[in-house]
Coordinates of C-alpha atoms in Angstrom, one line a residue:
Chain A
X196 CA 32.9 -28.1 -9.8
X197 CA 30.1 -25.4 -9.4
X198 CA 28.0 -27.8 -12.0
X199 CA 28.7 -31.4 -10.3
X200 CA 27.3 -29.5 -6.9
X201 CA 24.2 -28.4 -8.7
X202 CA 23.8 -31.3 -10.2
X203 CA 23.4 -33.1 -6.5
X204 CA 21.4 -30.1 -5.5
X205 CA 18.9 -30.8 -8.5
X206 CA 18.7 -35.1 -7.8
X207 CA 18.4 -34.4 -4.2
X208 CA 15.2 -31.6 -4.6
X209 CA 14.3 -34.6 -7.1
X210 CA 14.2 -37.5 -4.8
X211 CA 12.8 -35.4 -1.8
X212 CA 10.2 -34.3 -3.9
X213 CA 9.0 -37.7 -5.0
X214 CA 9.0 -38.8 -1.6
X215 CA 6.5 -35.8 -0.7
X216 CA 4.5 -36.9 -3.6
X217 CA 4.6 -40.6 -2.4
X218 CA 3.6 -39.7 1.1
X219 CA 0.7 -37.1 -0.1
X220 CA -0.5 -39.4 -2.2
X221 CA -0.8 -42.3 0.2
X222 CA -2.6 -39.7 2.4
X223 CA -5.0 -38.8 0.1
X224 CA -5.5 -41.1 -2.6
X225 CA -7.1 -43.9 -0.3
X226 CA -10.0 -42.7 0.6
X227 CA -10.3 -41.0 -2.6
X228 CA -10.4 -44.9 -4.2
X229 CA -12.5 -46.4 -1.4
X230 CA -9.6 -48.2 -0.4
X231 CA -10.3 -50.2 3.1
X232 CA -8.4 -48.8 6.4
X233 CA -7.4 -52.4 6.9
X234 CA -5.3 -52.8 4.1
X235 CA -4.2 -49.4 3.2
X236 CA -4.6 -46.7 6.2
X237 CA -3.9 -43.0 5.7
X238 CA -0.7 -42.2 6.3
X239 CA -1.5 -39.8 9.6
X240 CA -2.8 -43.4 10.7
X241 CA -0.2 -44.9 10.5
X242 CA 2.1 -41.9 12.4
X243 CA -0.6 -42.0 15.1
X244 CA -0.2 -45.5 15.5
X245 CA 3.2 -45.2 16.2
X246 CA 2.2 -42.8 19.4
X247 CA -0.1 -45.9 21.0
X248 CA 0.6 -48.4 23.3
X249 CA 2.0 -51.1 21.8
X250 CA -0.4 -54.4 20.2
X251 CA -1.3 -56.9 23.8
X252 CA 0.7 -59.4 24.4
X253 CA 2.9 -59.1 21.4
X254 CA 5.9 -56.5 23.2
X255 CA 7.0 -53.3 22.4
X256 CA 8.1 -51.7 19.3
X257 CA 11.7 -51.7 20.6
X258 CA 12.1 -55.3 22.4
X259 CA 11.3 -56.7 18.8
X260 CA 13.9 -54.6 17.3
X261 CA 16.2 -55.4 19.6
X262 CA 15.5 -59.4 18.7
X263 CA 15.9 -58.6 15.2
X264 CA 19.0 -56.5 15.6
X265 CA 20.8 -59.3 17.8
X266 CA 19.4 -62.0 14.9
X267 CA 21.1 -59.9 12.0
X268 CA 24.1 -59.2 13.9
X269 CA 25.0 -62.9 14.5
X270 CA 24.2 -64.2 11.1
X271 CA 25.8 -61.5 9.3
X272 CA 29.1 -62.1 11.4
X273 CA 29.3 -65.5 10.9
X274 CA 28.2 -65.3 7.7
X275 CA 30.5 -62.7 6.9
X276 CA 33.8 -64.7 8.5
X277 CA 32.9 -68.1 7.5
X278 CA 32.3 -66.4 3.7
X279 CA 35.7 -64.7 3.5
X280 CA 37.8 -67.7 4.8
X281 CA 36.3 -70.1 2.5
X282 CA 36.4 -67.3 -0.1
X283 CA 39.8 -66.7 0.0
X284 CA 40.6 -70.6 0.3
X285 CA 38.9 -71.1 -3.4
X286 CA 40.2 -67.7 -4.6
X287 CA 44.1 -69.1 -3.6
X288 CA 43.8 -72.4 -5.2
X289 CA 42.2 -73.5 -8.8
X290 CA 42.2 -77.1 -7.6
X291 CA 40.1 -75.3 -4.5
X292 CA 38.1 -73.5 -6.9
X293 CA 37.2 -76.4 -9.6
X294 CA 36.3 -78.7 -6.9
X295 CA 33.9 -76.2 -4.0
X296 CA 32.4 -73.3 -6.6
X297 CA 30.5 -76.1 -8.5
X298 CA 29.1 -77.6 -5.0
X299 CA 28.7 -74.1 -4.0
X300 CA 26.7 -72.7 -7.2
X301 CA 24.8 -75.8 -6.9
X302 CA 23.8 -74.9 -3.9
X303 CA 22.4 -71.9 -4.3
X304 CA 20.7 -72.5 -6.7
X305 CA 18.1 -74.0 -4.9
X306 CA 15.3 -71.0 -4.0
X307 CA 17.4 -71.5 -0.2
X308 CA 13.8 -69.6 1.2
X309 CA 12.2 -72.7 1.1
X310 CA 14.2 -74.0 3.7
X311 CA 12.7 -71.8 6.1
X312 CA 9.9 -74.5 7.4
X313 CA 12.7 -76.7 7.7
X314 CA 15.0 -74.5 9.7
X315 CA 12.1 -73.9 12.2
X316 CA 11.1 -77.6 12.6
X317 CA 15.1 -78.2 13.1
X318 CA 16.2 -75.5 15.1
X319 CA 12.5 -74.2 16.8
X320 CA 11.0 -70.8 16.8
X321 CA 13.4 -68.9 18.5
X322 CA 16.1 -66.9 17.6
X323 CA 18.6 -69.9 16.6
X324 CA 16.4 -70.8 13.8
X325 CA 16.7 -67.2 12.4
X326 CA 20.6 -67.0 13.0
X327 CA 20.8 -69.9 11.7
X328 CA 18.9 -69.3 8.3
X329 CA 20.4 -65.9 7.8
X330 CA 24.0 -67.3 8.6
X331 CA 23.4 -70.1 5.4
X332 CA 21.9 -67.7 3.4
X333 CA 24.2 -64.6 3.1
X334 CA 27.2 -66.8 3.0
X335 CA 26.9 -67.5 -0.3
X336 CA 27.2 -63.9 -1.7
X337 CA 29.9 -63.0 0.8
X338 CA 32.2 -66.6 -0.6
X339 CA 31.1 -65.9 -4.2
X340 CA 32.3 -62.2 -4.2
X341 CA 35.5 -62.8 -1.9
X342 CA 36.8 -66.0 -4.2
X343 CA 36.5 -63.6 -7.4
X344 CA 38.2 -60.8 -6.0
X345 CA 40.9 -63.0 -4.5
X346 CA 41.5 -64.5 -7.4
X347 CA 41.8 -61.3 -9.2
X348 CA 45.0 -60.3 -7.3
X349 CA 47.7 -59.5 -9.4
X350 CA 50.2 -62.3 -9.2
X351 CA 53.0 -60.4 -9.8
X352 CA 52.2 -58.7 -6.5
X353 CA 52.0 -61.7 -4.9
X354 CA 55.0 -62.8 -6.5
X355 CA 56.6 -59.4 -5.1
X356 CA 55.3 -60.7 -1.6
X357 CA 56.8 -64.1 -2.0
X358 CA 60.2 -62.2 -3.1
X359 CA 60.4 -60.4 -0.2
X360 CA 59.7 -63.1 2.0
X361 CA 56.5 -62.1 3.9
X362 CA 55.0 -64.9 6.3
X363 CA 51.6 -66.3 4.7
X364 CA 50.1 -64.2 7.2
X365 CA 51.5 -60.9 6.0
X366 CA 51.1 -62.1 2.4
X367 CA 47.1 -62.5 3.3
X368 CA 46.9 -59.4 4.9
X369 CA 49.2 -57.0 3.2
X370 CA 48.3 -57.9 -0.8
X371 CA 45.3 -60.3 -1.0
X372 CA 43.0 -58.3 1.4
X373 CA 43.7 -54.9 0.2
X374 CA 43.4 -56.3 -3.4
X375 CA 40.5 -58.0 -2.9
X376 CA 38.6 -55.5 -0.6
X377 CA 36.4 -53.2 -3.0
X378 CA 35.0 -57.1 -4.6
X379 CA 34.9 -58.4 -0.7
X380 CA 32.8 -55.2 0.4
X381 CA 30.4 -56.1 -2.5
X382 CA 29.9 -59.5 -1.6
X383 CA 29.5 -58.2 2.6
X384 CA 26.4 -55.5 1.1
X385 CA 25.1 -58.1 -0.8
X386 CA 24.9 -60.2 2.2
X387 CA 24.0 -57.8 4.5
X388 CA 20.7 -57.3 2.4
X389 CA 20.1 -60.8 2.1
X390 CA 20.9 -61.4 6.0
X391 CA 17.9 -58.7 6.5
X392 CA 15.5 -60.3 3.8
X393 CA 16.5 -63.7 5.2
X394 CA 15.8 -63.0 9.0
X395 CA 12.4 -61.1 8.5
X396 CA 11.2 -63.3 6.3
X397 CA 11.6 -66.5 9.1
X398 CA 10.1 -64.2 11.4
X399 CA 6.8 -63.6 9.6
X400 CA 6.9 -67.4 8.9
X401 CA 7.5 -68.6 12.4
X402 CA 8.4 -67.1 15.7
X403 CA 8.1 -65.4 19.4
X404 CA 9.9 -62.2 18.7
X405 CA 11.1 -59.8 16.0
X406 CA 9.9 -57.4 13.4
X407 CA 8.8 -59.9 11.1
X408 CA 6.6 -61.8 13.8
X409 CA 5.1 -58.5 14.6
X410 CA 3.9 -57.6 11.2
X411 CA 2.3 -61.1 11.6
X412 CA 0.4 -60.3 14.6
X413 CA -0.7 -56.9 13.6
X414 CA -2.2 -58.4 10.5
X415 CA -3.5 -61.3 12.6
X416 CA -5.4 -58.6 14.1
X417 CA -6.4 -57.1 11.0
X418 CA -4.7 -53.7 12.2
X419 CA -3.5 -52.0 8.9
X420 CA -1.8 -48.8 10.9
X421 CA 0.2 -51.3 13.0
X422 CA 1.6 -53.3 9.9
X423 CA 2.3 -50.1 8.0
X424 CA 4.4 -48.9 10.8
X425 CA 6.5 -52.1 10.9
X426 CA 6.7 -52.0 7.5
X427 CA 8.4 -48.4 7.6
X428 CA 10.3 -49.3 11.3
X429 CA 11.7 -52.4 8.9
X430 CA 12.3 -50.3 5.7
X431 CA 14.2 -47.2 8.1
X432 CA 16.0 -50.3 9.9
X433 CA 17.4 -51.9 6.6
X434 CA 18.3 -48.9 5.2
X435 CA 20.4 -47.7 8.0
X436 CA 22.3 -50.8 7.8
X437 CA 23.0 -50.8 4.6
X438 CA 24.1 -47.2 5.5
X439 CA 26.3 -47.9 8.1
X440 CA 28.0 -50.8 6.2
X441 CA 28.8 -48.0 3.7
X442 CA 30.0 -45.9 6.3
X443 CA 32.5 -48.5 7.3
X444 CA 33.4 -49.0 3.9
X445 CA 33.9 -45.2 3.4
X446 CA 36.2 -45.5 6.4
X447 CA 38.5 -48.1 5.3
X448 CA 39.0 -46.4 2.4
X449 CA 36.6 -49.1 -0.2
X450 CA 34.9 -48.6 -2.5
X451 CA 32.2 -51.4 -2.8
X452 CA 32.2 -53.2 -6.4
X453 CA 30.3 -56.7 -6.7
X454 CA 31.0 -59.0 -9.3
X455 CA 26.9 -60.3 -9.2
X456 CA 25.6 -57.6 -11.6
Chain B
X994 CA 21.1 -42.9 -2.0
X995 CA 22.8 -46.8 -2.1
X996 CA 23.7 -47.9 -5.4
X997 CA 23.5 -51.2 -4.3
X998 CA 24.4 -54.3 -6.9
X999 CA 21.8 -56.6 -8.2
X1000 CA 21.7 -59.5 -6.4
X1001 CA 21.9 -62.7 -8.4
X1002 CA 20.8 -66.0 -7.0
X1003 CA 21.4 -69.2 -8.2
X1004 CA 24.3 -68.1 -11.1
X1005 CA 27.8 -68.5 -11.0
X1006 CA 29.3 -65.1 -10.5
X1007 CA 31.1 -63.3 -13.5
X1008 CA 33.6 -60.7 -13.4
X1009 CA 32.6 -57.4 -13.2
X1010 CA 32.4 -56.7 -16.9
X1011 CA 29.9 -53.6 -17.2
X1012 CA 29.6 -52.0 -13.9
X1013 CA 27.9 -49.0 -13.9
X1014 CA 30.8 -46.7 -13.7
X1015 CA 31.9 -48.4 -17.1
X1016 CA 28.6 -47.4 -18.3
X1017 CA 28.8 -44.1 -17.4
X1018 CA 31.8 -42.8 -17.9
X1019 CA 33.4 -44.8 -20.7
X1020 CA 31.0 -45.2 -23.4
X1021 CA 33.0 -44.6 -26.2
X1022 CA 35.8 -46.8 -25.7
X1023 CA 35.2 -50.5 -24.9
X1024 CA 36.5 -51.6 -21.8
X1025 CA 38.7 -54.8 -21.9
X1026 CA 39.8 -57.3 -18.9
X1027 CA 42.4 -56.4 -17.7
X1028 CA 44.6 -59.3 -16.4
X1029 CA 47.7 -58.7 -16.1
X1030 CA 50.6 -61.7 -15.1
X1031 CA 48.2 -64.2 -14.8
X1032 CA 49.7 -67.6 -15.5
X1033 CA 47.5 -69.8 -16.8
X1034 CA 47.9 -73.7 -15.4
X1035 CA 46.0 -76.1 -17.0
X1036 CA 44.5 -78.0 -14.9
X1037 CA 44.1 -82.2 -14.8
X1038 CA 42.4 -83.5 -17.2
X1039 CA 39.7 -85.0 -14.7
X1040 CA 39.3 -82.0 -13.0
X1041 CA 38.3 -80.2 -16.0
X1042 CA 34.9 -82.1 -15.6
X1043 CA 34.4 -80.9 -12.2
X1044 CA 30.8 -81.0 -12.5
X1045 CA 30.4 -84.6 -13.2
X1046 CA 33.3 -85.0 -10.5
X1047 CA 31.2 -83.3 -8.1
X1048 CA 28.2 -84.9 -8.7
X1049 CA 29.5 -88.4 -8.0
X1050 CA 31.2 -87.2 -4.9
X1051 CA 28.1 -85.4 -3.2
X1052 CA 26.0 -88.7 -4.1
X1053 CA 28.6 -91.1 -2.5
X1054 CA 29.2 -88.7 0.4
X1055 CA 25.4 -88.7 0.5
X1056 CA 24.7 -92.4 0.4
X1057 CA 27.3 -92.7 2.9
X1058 CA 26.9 -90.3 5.5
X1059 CA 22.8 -91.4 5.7
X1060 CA 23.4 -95.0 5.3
X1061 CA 26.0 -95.1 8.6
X1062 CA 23.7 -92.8 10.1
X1063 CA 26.0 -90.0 10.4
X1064 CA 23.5 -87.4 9.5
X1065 CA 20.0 -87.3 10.7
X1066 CA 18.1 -89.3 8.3
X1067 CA 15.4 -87.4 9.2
X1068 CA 16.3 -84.5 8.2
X1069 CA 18.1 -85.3 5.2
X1070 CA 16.8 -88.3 3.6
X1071 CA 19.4 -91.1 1.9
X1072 CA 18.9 -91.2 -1.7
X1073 CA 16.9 -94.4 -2.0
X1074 CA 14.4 -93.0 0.6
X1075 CA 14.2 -90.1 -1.7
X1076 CA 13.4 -91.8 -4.6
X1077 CA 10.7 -94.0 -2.5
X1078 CA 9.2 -90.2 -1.4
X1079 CA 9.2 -89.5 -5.2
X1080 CA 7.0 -91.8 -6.2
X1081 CA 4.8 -91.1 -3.3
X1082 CA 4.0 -87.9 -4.2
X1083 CA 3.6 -88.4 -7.7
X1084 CA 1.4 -91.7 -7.5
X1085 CA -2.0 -89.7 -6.7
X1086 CA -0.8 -86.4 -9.2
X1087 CA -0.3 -84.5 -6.1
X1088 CA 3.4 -83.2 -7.2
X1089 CA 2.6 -82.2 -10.9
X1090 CA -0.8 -81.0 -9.8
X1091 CA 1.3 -78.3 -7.9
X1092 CA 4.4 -78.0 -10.0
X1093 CA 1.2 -76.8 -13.2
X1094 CA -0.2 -74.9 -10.0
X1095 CA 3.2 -73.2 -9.3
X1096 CA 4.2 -72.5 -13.0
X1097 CA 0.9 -70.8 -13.6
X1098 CA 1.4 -68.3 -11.4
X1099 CA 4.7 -67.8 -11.8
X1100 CA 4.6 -67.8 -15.8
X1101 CA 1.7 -64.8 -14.9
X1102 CA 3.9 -62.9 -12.5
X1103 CA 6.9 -62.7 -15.1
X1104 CA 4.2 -61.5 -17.9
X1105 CA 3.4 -58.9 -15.7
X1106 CA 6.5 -57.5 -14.2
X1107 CA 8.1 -58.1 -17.6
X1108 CA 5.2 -55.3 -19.0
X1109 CA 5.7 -52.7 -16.2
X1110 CA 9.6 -53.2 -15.7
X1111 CA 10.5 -53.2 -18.9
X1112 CA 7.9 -49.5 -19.7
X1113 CA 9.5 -48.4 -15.8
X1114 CA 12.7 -49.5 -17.4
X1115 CA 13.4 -47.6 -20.7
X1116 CA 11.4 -44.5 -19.0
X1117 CA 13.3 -44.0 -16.3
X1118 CA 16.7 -45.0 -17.9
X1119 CA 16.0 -42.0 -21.0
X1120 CA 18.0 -39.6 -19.7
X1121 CA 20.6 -39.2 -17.5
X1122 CA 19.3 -37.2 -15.2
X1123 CA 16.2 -39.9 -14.2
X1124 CA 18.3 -42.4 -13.7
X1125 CA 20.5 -40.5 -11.1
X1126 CA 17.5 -39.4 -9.5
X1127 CA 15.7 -43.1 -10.0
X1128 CA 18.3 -45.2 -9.6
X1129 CA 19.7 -45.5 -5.6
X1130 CA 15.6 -45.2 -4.1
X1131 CA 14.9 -47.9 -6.3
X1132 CA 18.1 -50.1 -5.5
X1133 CA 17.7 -49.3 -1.8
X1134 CA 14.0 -50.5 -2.2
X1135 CA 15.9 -53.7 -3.7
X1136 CA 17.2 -54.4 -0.9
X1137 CA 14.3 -54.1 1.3
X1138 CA 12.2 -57.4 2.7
X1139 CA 9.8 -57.0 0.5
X1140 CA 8.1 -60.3 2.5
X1141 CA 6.7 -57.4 5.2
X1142 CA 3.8 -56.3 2.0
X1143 CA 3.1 -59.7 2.0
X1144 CA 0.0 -59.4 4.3
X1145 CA -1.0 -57.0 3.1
X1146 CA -1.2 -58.7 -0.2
X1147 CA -3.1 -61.2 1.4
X1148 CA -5.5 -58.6 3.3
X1149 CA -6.4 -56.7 -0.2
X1150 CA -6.3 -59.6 -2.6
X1151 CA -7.7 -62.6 -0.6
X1152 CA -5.9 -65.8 -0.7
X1153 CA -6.2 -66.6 -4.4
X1154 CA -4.6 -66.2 -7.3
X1155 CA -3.7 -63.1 -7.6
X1156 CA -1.9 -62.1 -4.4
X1157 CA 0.4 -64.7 -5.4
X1158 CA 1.2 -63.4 -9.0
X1159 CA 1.5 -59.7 -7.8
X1160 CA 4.0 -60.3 -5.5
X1161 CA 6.0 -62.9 -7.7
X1162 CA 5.6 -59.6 -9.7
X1163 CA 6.5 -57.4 -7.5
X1164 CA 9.6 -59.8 -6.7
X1165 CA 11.0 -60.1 -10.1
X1166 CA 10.4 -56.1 -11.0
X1167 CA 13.3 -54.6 -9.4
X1168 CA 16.4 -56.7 -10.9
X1169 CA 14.6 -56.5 -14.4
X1170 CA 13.9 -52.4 -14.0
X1171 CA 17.4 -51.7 -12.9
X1172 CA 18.8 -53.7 -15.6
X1173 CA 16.6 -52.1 -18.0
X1174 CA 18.0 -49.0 -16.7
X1175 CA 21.3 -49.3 -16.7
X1176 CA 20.7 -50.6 -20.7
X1177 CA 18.8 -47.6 -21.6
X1178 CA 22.0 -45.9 -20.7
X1179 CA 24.5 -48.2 -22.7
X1180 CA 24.1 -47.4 -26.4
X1181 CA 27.7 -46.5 -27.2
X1182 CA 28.2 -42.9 -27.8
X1183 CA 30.2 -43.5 -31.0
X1184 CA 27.1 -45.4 -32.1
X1185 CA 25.0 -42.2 -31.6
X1186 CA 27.5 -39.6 -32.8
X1187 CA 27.1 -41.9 -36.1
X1188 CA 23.4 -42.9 -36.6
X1189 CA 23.2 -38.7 -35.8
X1190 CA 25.3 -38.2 -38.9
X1191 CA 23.8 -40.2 -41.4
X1192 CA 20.5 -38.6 -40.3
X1193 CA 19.1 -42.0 -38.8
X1194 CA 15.2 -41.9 -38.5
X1195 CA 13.9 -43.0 -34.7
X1196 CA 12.6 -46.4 -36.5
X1197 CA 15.6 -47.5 -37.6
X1198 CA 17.6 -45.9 -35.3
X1199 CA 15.3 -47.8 -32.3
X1200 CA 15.7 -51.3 -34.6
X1201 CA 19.0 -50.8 -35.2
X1202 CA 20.7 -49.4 -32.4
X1203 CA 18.7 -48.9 -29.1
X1204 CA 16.8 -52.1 -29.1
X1205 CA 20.2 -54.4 -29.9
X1206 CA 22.1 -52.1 -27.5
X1207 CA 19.6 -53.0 -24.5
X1208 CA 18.9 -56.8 -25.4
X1209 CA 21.7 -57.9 -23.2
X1210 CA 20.9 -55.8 -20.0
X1211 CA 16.7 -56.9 -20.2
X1212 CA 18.2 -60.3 -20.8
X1213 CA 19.9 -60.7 -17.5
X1214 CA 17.3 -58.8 -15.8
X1215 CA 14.7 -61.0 -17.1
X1216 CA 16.7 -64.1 -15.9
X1217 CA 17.4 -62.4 -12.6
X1218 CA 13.7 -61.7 -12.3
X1219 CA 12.4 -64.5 -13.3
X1220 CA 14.2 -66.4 -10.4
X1221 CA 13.3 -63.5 -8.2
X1222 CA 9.5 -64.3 -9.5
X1223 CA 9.8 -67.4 -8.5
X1224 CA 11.1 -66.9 -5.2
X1225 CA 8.1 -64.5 -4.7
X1226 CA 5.6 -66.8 -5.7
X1227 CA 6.9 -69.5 -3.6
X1228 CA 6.9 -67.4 -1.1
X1229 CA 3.5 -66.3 -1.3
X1230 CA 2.6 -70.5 -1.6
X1231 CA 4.2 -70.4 1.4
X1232 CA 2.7 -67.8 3.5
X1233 CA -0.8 -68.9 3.1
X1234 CA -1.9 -71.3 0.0
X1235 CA -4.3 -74.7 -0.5
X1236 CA -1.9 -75.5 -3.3
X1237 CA 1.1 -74.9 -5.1
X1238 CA 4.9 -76.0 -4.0
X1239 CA 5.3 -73.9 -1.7
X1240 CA 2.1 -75.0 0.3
X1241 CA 3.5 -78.3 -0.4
X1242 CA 6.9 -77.5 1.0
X1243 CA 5.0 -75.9 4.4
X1244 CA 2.8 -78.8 5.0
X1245 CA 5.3 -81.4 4.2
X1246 CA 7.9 -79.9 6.8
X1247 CA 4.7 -79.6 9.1
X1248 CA 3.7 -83.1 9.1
X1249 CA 7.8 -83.5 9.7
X1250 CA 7.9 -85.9 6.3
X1251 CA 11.0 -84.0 5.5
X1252 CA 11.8 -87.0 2.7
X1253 CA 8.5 -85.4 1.2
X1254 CA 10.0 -81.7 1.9
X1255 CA 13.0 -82.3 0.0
X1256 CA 11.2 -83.7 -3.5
X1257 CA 9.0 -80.4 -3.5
X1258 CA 12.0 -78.4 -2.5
X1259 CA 14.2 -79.7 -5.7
X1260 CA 11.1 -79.5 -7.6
X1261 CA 11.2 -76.0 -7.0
X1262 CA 14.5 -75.8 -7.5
X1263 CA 14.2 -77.5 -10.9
X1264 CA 11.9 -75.1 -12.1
X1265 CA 13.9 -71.9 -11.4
X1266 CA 17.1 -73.5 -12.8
X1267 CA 15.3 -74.6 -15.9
X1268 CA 13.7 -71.6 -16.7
X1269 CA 16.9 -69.5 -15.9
X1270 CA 19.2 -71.9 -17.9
X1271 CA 17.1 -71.5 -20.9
X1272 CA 17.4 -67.5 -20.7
X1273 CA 21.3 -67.6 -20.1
X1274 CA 21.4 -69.9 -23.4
X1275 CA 19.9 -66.8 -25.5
X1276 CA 22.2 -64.5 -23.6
X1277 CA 25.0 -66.6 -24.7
X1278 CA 24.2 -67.0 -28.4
X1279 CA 23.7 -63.3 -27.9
X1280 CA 27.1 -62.7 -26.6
X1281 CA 29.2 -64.7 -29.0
X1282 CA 27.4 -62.7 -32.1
X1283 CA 27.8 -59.5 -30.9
X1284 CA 32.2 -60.5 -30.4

């Protein structure tokens, strides 16, 4: 026991010391390398960036946040209920599953980014256009990972559900879900991340508001602090929601697996 | 730290057959599926070629949802107008200008990440102790939207070539490092315990064991990051490019020719599923000779 908590002690002094090194590095090694301010600032740039007022006309720091926050949130909730209910529907049924998963992995296999331009001309540069793209995209992780893990359940346990007569309702909710949550959280991180990548990456290629359409304007303005800080404001953001999806995880008692690797 | 899975676009999901855990903790015996109860039906004989089956279905729901004018025809094009947009942008060279365009960068960007992931790879998968202390910064990192650098590409390398294949690079290095990683980690222990006892040299023993042990892991993260790659490098077409797909992709959905827009956008797709087809092929072949 003593060992495993040394063992975290030692990874930990590990991975804060490599992020030291990072950061001590990017303060000194730019100059040092004649690197230009406008692509790579110092990091006490960028920090003191973060203390100005805000680029003109482009909002503050936490109105974009907010945009991309609201953006996320939608698409990752519908994509996350439409995902699970088809999941479950192809998991339930091989004559389900031999006629959608085809369409489905056909689907995605087209690079789905490059229906970004298309999403914008359809749907305009607002914030539809980016719920709308995240939505399509982090679907497909969330119905790939829910079908395997519901059709993983045991049958005998369904069997046992059947026996005792349990509505289709309580049969859903008492055996598939619990037996198919660990595979189903999985499939919800994986689209959580993609839901992130998805929406910042319409931003930067189209819009009025958002993280992603501020790193464009601060490099529009060939302001390297400004797009460093988004950079880290996005990095801090996506990491915390990946965090807090874990958290809920951790509360439900799941632990994540994801049938992808 | 996250030790988030490796996100695999564009391939049918397996089960979970070597999950880290099984790579960690049970090295020396082999971990088998475990199905229990399952009853097996077979299923109709023309369901069996649900691929084919599909196929026909999408096209006839396709031909018949543009030709009544159900959909926005528009938007998505019937077939026949497709095929009319195809041999537009192939009559003046345009499309396999770009597709040569595309593939050189992106054939570039997987020499290169393939180099530094695979040397990032089997370093930081040597011991147990760096990949613990590697492995959740550099999954969280994963998971990032790596499109925010893209500027800054674009700032330091100028609008070229270049900026394209380092972050079609830097796209593909992440699925290809982890999965290096984890296969650094995988040589069975019984496999050890016995080239230790016959002495094995580090030549044969690197031949023989570690090299075979990992082929299966930098298989699937080459295939992964080659997709990834291409992603990035579309991407990058995307952002700011006078040529390439993904410039053509842009500027077709600009002009709002989105019959054009959809022959780049399989085009693209085309090339990603080729190149990752031919990689799972290998990995199969591999597969069935190893039992």
């Amino acid at each position: 026991m003593m060992d495993k908590h040394r063992d975290l002690f030692v990874k930990w002094a590990w991975q804060g010391g490599l992020i030291i090194a990072v950061l001590l590095a990017w303060q000194f090694l730019p100059p040092a390398l004649g690197i230009s301010k406008v692509t790579l600032p110092q990091f006490s740039d960028v920090i003191e960036w973060a203390f100005k007022p805000p680029l003109p006309g482009a909002g503050s720091l936490g109105a974009n946040i907010v945009v991309t926050l609201r953006e996320i949130a939608v698409a990752f909730v519908v994509a996350a209920v439409a995902g699970i209910v088809v999941g479950t529907i192809i998991g339930s049924s091989r004559m389900a599953n031999a006629l959608i998963q085809p369409l489905l992995t056909a689907a995605f296999a087209v690079p789905l980014i490059t229906l970004i331009p298309m999403f914008l001309v359809t749907f305009g540069l607002g914030e539809t256009s980016k719920m709308a793209f995240g939505a399509l995209y982090a679907f497909f992780p969330v119905v790939f990972n829910t079908a395997a893990g519901v059709a993983s359940v045991d049958d005998l346990h369904r069997q046992v559900g059947r026996a005792f007569g349990l509505s289709p309702w309580a049969r859903f909710y008492k055996i598939i879900m619990p037996g198919a949550a660990r595979q189903i959280f999985g499939g919800l991180q994986m689209g959580m991340a993609i839901t992130i990548i998805a929406v910042v990456s319409a931003e930067v290629f189209g819009a009025t508001a958002g993280l992603g359409y501020l790193i464009q304007r601060s490099s529009q303005a060939l302001n390297g602090p400004a797009v460093w800080w988004v950079i880290l404001v996005t990095l801090a953001m996506s990491w915390a929601l990946l965090a807090l999806l874990k958290l809920v995880a951790r509360l439900l008692r799941v632990r994540p697996e994801s049938s992808m690797v | 730290m996250s030790r988030g899975p490796v996100i695999d676009p564009g391939q049918q999901p397996v089960a979970a057959g070597r999950t880290l855990e099984s790579v960690n903790s049970s090295t020396t015996t082999t971990a088998v599926a475990h199905e229990p109860g399952r009853t097996r039906t077979r299923l109709p004989r023309w369901m069996r070629f649900g691929w084919v089956f599909v196929a026909v279905v999408v096209i006839g729901l396709w031909s018949l949802l543009t030709g009544t004018k159900i959909v926005d025809t528009t938007l998505f094009p019937s077939p026949t107008r497709l095929s009319t947009a195809y041999s537009e942008v192939t009559s003046n060279g345009q499309l396999w200008n770009d597709i040569s365009t595309t593939l050189h960068e992106l054939g570039l960007a997987v020499l290169l990440f393939v180099v530094v992931g695979t040397t990032l790879g089997v370093l930081l998968g040597a011991s147990a102790r760096r990949f613990d202390i590697a492995y959740g910064p550099i999954s969280t990192l994963f998971a990032m939207p790596k499109i925010t650098v893209l500027p800054v590409f674009v700032l330091a390398f100028g609008l070229g070539l270049r900026q394209k294949v380092l972050f079609g690079a830097l796209y593909g290095l992440f699925p290809l490092v982890m999965n290096t990683m984890v296969g650094a980690r995988a040589v069975p222990v019984l496999y050890t315990q016995l080239f230790d006892s016959i002495g094995a040299r580090l030549l044969f023993r690197t031949l023989r064991l570690t090299l075979p042990s990992m082929l299966p892991f930098f298989l699937t993260g080459l295939r992964i990051g080659y997709v990834y790659a291409g992603i990035g490098v579309l991407l990058a077409e995307m952002y700011v490019s006078t040529q390439g797909l993904g410039q053509d992709i842009v500027s077709a959905a600009d002009r709002s020719t989105l019959d054009h827009f959809w022959v780049f956008v399989l085009a693209a797709t085309i090339i990603l599923v080729i190149g990752a087809g031919i990689i799972k092929l290998i990995e199969n072949r591999l597969a069935s000779w190893r039992g």
